[in-house]
C-alpha positions as semicolon CSV with decimal commas, in nm:
position;residue;x (nm);y (nm);z (nm)
1;M;0,260;3,569;8,162
2;G;0,344;3,344;7,880
3;V;0,443;3,455;7,527
4;L;0,139;3,283;7,397
5;Q;-0,124;3,421;7,635
6;N;-0,441;3,465;7,489
7;R;-0,371;3,317;7,181
8;V;-0,551;2,983;7,069
9;A;-0,309;2,730;6,899
10;I;-0,444;2,423;6,701
11;I;-0,197;2,155;6,669
12;S;-0,233;1,834;6,428
13;G;-0,078;1,517;6,531
14;A;-0,126;1,620;6,904
15;G;-0,181;1,242;7,022
16;S;0,193;1,181;7,061
17;G;0,551;1,283;7,014
18;L;0,624;1,642;6,890
19;G;0,244;1,727;6,889
20;R;0,181;1,635;7,231
21;A;0,503;1,795;7,352
22;A;0,395;2,108;7,164
23;S;0,090;2,122;7,316
24;I;0,203;2,111;7,675
25;S;0,467;2,384;7,577
26;F;0,217;2,600;7,407
27;A;-0,017;2,589;7,679
28;A;0,217;2,649;7,971
29;E;0,303;2,954;7,765
30;G;-0,077;3,083;7,812
31;A;-0,237;2,945;7,496
32;D;-0,576;2,777;7,454
33;V;-0,489;2,439;7,276
34;V;-0,675;2,270;7,029
35;L;-0,594;1,908;6,977
36;L;-0,639;1,725;6,654
37;G;-0,547;1,382;6,580
38;R;-0,728;1,043;6,442
39;R;-0,709;0,853;6,774
40;A;-0,922;0,945;7,035
41;S;-0,723;0,770;7,320
42;K;-0,423;0,939;7,233
43;L;-0,557;1,280;7,259
44;E;-0,690;1,202;7,604
45;E;-0,380;1,124;7,724
46;T;-0,225;1,465;7,566
47;A;-0,521;1,638;7,735
48;Q;-0,451;1,490;8,054
49;L;-0,072;1,572;8,042
50;V;-0,175;1,950;7,953
51;K;-0,418;1,974;8,228
52;Y;-0,178;1,820;8,460
53;R;0,128;2,028;8,407
54;T;-0,044;2,367;8,290
55;G;-0,392;2,358;8,446
56;K;-0,545;2,422;8,079
57;V;-0,831;2,216;7,958
58;P;-0,777;2,154;7,589
59;L;-1,025;2,111;7,321
60;L;-1,026;1,781;7,165
61;L;-1,129;1,696;6,814
62;Q;-1,100;1,363;6,666
63;T;-0,999;1,463;6,307
64;D;-0,824;1,298;5,976
65;V;-0,650;1,588;5,856
66;S;-0,666;1,427;5,514
67;V;-1,047;1,454;5,501
68;D;-1,179;1,804;5,379
69;L;-1,519;1,789;5,576
70;Q;-1,347;1,662;5,903
71;V;-1,113;1,938;5,872
72;E;-1,386;2,205;5,791
73;Q;-1,579;2,096;6,097
74;A;-1,277;2,078;6,333
75;I;-1,164;2,438;6,248
76;E;-1,529;2,586;6,292
77;T;-1,571;2,408;6,620
78;A;-1,254;2,558;6,735
79;Y;-1,359;2,911;6,619
80;E;-1,721;2,890;6,765
81;Q;-1,591;2,763;7,125
82;L;-1,282;2,975;7,145
83;G;-1,363;3,253;6,941
84;R;-1,027;3,300;6,751
85;I;-0,758;3,116;6,575
86;D;-0,410;3,234;6,619
87;I;-0,170;2,964;6,571
88;L;-0,164;2,663;6,327
89;L;0,085;2,387;6,382
90;N;0,092;2,139;6,097
91;N;0,252;1,867;6,261
92;A;0,035;1,540;6,195
93;A;0,279;1,300;5,974
94;I;0,306;0,926;5,880
95;M;0,629;0,759;5,733
96;E;0,577;0,426;5,575
97;P;0,894;0,271;5,439
98;G;0,888;0,168;5,031
99;T;1,095;0,207;4,725
100;V;0,941;0,363;4,430
101;H;0,952;0,011;4,248
102;E;0,778;-0,148;4,560
103;I;0,528;0,114;4,678
104;T;0,165;0,050;4,632
105;S;-0,045;0,344;4,479
106;E;-0,258;0,339;4,775
107;N;0,038;0,374;4,994
108;W;0,178;0,666;4,796
109;H;-0,162;0,871;4,828
110;N;-0,187;0,762;5,192
111;Q;0,123;0,931;5,261
112;I;0,076;1,239;5,035
113;S;-0,276;1,301;5,156
114;V;-0,165;1,290;5,546
115;N;0,159;1,475;5,504
116;L;0,089;1,739;5,221
117;T;-0,268;1,752;5,165
118;G;-0,349;1,776;5,558
119;P;-0,150;2,089;5,589
120;F;-0,306;2,235;5,271
121;L;-0,672;2,168;5,414
122;L;-0,600;2,313;5,750
123;S;-0,422;2,615;5,648
124;K;-0,707;2,688;5,401
125;A;-0,940;2,670;5,673
126;V;-0,792;2,879;5,897
127;L;-0,704;3,134;5,672
128;P;-1,028;3,319;5,689
129;F;-1,024;3,337;6,053
130;M;-0,651;3,476;6,039
131;R;-0,743;3,726;5,762
132;K;-1,016;3,865;5,963
133;A;-0,773;3,914;6,258
134;K;-0,501;4,037;6,057
135;Y;-0,294;3,816;6,264
136;G;-0,199;3,440;6,210
137;R;0,128;3,222;6,269
138;I;0,125;2,892;6,072
139;I;0,430;2,645;6,121
140;N;0,480;2,367;5,890
141;I;0,712;2,057;6,055
142;T;0,965;1,947;5,754
143;S;1,243;1,699;5,717
144;G;1,599;1,707;5,576
145;L;1,466;1,449;5,371
146;S;1,281;1,718;5,165
147;W;1,607;1,818;4,991
148;N;1,809;1,494;5,055
149;G;1,555;1,253;4,969
150;S;1,633;0,861;5,102
151;G;1,603;0,539;4,944
152;G;1,262;0,368;5,063
153;Y;1,118;0,682;5,149
154;G;1,004;0,842;4,843
155;A;0,645;0,944;4,925
156;Y;0,747;1,095;5,240
157;S;1,016;1,282;5,118
158;A;0,817;1,415;4,810
159;A;0,540;1,504;5,053
160;K;0,796;1,714;5,257
161;A;0,938;1,867;4,947
162;G;0,558;1,960;4,830
163;L;0,504;2,149;5,181
164;E;0,810;2,323;5,173
165;S;0,715;2,487;4,841
166;L;0,363;2,538;4,970
167;T;0,503;2,685;5,287
168;R;0,682;2,960;5,054
169;T;0,385;2,996;4,854
170;L;0,128;3,073;5,143
171;A;0,399;3,321;5,314
172;D;0,404;3,532;4,982
173;E;0,025;3,525;4,937
174;E;-0,048;3,616;5,328
175;H;0,195;3,827;5,439
176;E;-0,007;4,134;5,349
177;H;-0,285;4,004;5,586
178;G;-0,059;3,977;5,876
179;I;-0,007;3,606;5,845
180;L;0,337;3,441;5,900
181;V;0,419;3,109;5,727
182;N;0,708;2,919;5,846
183;L;0,883;2,592;5,842
184;Y;1,075;2,388;6,101
185;N;1,281;2,099;6,104
186;P;1,362;1,945;6,410
187;G;1,575;1,684;6,314
188;T;1,550;1,322;6,454
189;L;1,322;1,292;6,749
190;R;1,216;1,015;6,932
191;T;0,862;0,931;6,841
192;E;0,643;0,673;6,721
193;M;0,831;0,715;6,387
194;H;1,166;0,689;6,506
195;A;1,286;0,471;6,809
196;T;1,576;0,669;6,861
197;G;1,637;1,072;6,863
198;K;1,590;1,383;7,073
199;D;1,322;1,412;7,321
200;P;1,058;1,609;7,129
201;A;1,025;1,866;7,440
202;I;1,395;1,981;7,359
203;V;1,292;2,158;7,044
204;T;0,942;2,308;7,155
205;P;1,126;2,641;7,235
206;D;1,199;2,689;6,865
207;L;0,842;2,621;6,820
208;I;0,726;2,871;7,061
209;R;0,962;3,136;6,895
210;L;0,800;3,107;6,545
211;A;0,437;3,093;6,736
212;S;0,505;3,422;6,857
213;L;0,687;3,618;6,609
214;P;0,627;4,015;6,588
215;Q;0,446;4,147;6,307
216;G;0,657;4,181;6,030
217;G;0,862;3,868;6,148
218;P;1,017;3,646;5,893
219;T;0,807;3,440;5,686
220;G;0,869;3,162;5,424
221;T;1,184;3,073;5,601
222;I;1,311;2,736;5,751
223;L;1,437;2,724;6,101
224;S;1,617;2,397;6,213
225;Y;1,706;2,262;6,535
226;G;2,064;2,337;6,643
């Protein structure tokens, strides 16, 4: 029996990269997984892999995490169909280069809306169900750029810095309700955003560890690969 047996895990950005690897790993540990993403075809690919490798049939919900109504509907549907929400992995992200001098306001807002507002909306939507159960595990994916910054990636870096602050705030607000909120920095992964790096599957054991923390476990912390 896996450590996530009988848990329901919602994974954003599940259509590729770390989200896809986490979906497979969480299901292999017994979780019922809910796949969120903007591209239905990519979610279908992940769903087929989850079913092939674990035998579990995930719930697919095409969702733009930056749109309030879509997030609310997705979370309500997940709860209605599965009866509980235990884990949220805020993984969806976009990275578009551009210096502060050249980046457009539209591009800035787009990156902030997906990388920071998305996790806020999803977390806000799942909190009532987690509070009711007095149990929840929220994992937010961050990056070293949150504190180092990097020329040409101001919007992405700023969003991740904001996400880290939001994580610590949520951890402080929700620990009394049995909800643990932590950050994970996987380092450079080989995904659609990076041509080189580690296989995302290498870091999923760390995510499982955060998703299965015991009551009273660490909250408001950051765990990095390696």
